[in-house]
Structure formats: C-alpha cells, structure tokens
PDB file of C-alpha atoms in Angstrom:
ATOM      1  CA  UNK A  23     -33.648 -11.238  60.784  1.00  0.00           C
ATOM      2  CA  UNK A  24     -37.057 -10.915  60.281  1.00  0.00           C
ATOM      3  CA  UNK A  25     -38.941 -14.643  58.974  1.00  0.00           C
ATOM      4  CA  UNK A  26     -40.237 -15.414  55.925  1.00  0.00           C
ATOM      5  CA  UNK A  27     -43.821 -14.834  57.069  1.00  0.00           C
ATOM      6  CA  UNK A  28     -42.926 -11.196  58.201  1.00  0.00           C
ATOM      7  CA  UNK A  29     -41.941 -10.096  55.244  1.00  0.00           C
ATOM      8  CA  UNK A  30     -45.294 -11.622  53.799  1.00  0.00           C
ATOM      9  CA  UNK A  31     -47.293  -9.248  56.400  1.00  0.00           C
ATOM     10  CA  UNK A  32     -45.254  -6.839  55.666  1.00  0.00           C
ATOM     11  CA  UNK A  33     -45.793  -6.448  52.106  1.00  0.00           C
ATOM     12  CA  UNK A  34     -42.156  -7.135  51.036  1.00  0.00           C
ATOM     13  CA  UNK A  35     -42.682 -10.500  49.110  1.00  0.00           C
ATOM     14  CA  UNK A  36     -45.945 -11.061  46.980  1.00  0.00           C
ATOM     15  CA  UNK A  37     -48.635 -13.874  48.604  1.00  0.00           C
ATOM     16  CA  UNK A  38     -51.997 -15.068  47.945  1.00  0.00           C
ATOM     17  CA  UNK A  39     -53.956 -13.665  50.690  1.00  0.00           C
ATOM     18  CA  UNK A  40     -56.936 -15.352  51.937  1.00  0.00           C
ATOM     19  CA  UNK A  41     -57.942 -13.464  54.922  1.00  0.00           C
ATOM     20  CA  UNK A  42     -56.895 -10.808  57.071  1.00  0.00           C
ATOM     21  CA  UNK A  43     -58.031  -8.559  60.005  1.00  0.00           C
ATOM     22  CA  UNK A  44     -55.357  -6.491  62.210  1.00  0.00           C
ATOM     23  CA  UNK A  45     -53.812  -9.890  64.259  1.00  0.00           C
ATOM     24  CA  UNK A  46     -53.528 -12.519  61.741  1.00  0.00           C
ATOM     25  CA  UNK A  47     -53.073 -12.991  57.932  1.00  0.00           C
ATOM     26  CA  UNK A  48     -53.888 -16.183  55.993  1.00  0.00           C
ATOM     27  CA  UNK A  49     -52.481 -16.774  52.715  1.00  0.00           C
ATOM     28  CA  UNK A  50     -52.200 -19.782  50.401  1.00  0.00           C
ATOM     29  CA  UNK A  51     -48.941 -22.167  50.922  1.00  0.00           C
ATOM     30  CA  UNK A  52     -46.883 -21.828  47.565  1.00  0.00           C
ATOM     31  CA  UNK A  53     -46.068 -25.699  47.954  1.00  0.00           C
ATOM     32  CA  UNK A  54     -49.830 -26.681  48.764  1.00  0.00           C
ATOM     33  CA  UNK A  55     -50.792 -30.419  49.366  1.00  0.00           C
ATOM     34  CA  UNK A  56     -53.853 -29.474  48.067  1.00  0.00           C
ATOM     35  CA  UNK A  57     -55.416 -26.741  45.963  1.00  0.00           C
ATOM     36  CA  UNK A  58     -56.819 -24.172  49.131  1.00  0.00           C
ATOM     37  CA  UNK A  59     -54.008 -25.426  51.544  1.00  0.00           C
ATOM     38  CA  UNK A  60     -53.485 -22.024  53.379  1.00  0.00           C
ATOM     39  CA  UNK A  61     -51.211 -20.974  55.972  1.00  0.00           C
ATOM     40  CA  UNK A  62     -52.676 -18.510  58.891  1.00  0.00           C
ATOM     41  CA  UNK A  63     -49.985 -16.927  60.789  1.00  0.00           C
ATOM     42  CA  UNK A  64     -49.923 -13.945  63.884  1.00  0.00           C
ATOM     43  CA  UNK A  65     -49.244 -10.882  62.920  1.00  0.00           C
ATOM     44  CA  UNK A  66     -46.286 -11.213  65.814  1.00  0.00           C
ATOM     45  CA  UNK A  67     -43.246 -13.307  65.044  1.00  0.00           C
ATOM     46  CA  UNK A  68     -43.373 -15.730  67.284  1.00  0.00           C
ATOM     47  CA  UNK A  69     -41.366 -19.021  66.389  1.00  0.00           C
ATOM     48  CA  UNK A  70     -43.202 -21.614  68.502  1.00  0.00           C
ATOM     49  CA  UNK A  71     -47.340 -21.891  68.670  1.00  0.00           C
ATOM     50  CA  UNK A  72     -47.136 -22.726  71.760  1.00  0.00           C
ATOM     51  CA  UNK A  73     -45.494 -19.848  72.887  1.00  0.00           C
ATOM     52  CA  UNK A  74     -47.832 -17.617  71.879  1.00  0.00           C
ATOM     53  CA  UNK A  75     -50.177 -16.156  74.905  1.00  0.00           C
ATOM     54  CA  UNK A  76     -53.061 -17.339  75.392  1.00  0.00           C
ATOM     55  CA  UNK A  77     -55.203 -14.396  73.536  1.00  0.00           C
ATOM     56  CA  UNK A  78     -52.917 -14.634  70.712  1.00  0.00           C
ATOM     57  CA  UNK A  79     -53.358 -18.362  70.599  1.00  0.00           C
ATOM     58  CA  UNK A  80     -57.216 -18.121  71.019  1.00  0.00           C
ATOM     59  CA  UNK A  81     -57.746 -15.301  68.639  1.00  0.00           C
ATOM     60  CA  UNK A  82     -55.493 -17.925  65.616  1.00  0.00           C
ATOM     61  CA  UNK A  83     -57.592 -20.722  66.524  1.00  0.00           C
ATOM     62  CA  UNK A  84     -60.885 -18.576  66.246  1.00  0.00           C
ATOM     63  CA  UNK A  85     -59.513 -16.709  62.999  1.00  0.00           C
ATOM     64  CA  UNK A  86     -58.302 -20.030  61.517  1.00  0.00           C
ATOM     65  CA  UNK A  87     -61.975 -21.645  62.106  1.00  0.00           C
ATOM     66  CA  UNK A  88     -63.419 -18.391  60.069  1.00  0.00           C
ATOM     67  CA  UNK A  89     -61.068 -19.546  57.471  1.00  0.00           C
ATOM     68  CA  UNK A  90     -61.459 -22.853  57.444  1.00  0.00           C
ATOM     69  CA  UNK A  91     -65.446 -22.736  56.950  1.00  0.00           C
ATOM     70  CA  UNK A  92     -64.610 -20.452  53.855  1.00  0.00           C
ATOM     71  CA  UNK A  93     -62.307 -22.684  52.071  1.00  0.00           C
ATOM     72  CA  UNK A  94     -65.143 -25.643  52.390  1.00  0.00           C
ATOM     73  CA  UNK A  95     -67.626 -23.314  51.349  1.00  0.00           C
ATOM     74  CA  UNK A  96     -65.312 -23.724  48.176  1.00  0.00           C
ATOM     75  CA  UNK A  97     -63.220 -26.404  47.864  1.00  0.00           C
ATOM     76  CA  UNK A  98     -64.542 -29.745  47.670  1.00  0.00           C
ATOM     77  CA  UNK A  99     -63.674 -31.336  50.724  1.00  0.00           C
ATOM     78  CA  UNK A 100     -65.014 -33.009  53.838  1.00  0.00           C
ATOM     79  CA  UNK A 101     -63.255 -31.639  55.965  1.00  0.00           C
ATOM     80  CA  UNK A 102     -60.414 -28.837  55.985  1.00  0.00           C
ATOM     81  CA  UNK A 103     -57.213 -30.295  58.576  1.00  0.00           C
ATOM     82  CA  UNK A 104     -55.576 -27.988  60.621  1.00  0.00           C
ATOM     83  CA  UNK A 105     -51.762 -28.980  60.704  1.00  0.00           C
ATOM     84  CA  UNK A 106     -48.839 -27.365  63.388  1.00  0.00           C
ATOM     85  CA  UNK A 107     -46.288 -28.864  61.094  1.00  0.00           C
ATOM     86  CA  UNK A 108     -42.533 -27.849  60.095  1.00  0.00           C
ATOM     87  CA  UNK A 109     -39.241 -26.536  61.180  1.00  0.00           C
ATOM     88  CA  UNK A 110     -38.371 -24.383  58.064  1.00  0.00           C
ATOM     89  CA  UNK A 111     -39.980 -20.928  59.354  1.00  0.00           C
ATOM     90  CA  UNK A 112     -39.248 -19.739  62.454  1.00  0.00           C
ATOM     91  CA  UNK A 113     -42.924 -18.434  63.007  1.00  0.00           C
ATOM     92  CA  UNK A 114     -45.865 -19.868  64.405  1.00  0.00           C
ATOM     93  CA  UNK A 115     -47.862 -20.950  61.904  1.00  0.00           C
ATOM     94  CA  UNK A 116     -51.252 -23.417  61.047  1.00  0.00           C
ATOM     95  CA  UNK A 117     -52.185 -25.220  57.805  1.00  0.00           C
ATOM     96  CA  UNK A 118     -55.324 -25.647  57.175  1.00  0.00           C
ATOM     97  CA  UNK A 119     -55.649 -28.706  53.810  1.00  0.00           C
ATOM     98  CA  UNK A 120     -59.050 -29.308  52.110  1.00  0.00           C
ATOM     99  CA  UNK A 121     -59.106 -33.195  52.717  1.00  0.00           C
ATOM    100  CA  UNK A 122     -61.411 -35.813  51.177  1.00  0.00           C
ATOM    101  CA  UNK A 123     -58.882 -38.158  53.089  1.00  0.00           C
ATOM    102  CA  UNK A 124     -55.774 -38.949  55.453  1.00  0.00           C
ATOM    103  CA  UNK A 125     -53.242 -39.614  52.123  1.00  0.00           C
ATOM    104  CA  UNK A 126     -54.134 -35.778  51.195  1.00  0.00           C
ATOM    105  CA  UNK A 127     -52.479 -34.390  54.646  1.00  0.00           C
ATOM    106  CA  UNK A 128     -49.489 -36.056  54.206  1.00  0.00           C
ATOM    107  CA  UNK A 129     -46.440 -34.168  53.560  1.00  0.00           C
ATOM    108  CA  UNK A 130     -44.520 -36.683  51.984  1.00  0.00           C
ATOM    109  CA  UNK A 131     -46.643 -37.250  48.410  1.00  0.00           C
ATOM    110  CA  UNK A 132     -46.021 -35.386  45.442  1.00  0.00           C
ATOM    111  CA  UNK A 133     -47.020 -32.012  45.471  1.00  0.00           C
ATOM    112  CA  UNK A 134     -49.390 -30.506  42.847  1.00  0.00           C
ATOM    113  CA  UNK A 135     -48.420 -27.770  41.297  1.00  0.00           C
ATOM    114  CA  UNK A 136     -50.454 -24.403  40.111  1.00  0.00           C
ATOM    115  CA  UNK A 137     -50.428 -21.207  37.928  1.00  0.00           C
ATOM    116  CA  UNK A 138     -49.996 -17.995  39.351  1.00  0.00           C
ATOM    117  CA  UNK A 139     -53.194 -17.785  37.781  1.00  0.00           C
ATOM    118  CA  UNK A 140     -54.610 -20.498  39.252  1.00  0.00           C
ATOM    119  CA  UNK A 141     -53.214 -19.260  42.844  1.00  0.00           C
ATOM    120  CA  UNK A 142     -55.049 -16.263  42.473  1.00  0.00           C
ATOM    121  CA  UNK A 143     -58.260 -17.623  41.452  1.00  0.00           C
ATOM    122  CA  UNK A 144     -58.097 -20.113  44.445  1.00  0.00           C
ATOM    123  CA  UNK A 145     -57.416 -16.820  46.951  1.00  0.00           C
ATOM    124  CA  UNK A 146     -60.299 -14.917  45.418  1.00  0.00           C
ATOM    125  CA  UNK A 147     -62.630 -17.553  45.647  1.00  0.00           C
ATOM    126  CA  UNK A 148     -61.932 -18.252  49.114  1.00  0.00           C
ATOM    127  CA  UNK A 149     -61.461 -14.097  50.180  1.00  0.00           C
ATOM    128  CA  UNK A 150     -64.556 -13.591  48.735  1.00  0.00           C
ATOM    129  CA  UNK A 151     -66.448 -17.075  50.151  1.00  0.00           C
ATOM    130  CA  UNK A 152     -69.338 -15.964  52.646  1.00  0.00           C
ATOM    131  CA  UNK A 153     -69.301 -18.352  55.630  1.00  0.00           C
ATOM    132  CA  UNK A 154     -72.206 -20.682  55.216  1.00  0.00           C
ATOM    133  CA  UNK A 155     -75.307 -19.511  56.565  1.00  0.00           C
ATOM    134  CA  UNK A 156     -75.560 -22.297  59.612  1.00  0.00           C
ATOM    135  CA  UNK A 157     -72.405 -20.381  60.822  1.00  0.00           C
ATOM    136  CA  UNK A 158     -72.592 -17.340  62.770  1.00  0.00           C
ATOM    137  CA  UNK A 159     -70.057 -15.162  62.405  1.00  0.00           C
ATOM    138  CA  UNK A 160     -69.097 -13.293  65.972  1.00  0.00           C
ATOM    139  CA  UNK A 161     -66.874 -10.281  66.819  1.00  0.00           C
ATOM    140  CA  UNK A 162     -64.047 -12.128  68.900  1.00  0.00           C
ATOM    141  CA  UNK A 163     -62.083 -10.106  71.810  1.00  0.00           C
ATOM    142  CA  UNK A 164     -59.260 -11.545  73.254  1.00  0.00           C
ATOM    143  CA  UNK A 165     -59.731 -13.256  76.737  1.00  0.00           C
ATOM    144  CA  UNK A 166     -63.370 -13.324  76.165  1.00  0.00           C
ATOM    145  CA  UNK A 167     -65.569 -16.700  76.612  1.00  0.00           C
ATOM    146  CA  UNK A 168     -68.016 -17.944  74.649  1.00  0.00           C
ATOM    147  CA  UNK A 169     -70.421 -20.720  74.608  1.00  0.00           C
ATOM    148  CA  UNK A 170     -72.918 -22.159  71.884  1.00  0.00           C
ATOM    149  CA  UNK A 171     -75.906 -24.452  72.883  1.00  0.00           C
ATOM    150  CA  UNK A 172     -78.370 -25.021  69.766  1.00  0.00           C
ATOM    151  CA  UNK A 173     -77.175 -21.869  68.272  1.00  0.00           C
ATOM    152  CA  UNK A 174     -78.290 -19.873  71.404  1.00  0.00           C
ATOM    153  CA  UNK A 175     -75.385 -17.617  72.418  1.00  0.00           C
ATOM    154  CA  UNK A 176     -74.509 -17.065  76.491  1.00  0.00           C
TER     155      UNK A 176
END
C-alpha cells in the first residue's frame, strides 16, 4: 500500500506544496512545530533515508538546502533545522523548522495550529521566495561534485 507521502506526489490527497522539480516534492507538515515547518520527501518510496542511494540521498540534501534558504528568506528565523525524525510514514522524509531556538524543534510542545488559509499563504510565500542573492543557485546532477571556495566554483 502505497504511503501517505505517495499519495501526496501523486495528487490523490490535497498538500501545501513548497517546492518541486521531477525527484523531490516539499510541502508544509499539517502538524507544523512552527509556521514554515516543511517536509521534503523523494519522489521514490523509500521507507528509510538511509537507504536511499547515494544520488538520491545527495540530490534531497541539495534540494532540501534550496528549500531551506527560501523559507528564511521568509520566515523569521535564524536558522531553519533539518530533522530525520518519526516512525509514522513509512517514507524517507526531512523536516526542515524555522528556529529562533532549540525549544522550537522539539516535538513534544504544543503544536500551533493554522487556517487553511493561513497554510496557503505560508506555501506561497515560500514557492514564490527567490533564494537570497549571496546564494547561487546551481543545476545539480546526480553523482556530480562540487566545490565552493569564496564563491569561485571548481
């Protein structure tokens, strides 16, 4: 039976979509911790991140940093975590939490709780966030290697 977050990609239960290109899809977590919390999720149902190959894991990470940058460009944060956390869906997934500190990643508090409206608002802002100019945005292929020195590329 097909998880949770497969039936997200595949259209058959509404989310607030964040981000997607043809590998990954990030959306925002219905129970947030925070407003922005989004989940970003392969494409392929895979239950365990670490069992993802190495390109697939590479390409999240990568796609999950694009994401990350937006939802600081427009959440106020300090930082945005990145979370491998839970049991409950059998698919690789990461959270990414706007933080300002530790108490804000922690899964235990009380969860806030938001419109539809406000959901939606909180996706568009974020879909439509450019990633700040002091980040350059690259074209990622799989296996590929790339190092930054100074914002020189090699």
């Amino acid at each position: 039976m097909a998880s949770i977050f497969t039936r997200i990609i595949n259209g058959e239960i509404p989310s607030y979509k964040v981000a997607e290109d043809e590998n990954f899809l990030a959306f925002l977590d219905i129970n947030p911790l925070e407003k922005g919390h989004t989940l970003v999720v392969p494409k392929k149902e895979i239950d365990y991140i670490f069992d993802l190959d190495d390109e697939t894991l590479q390409g999240m990470i990568v796609f999950a940093k694009r994401v990350a940058k937006k939802i600081q460009a427009k959440i106020a944060c300090k930082r945005v975590a990145v979370v491998v956390f839970g049991l409950e869906v059998p698919h690789a997934h990461i959270h990414l939490i706007p933080m300002e500190n530790e108490y804000d990643v922690d899964f235990r508090k009380v969860k806030p709780k938001f419109t539809p409206e406000e959901f939606e608002e909180t996706a568009r802002m974020i879909r439509e966030s450019p990633i700040r100019k002091n980040i350059q945005t690259l074209n990622y292929q799989p296996g590929s290697v790339l190092i930054t020195l100074s914002g020189l590329i090699f």
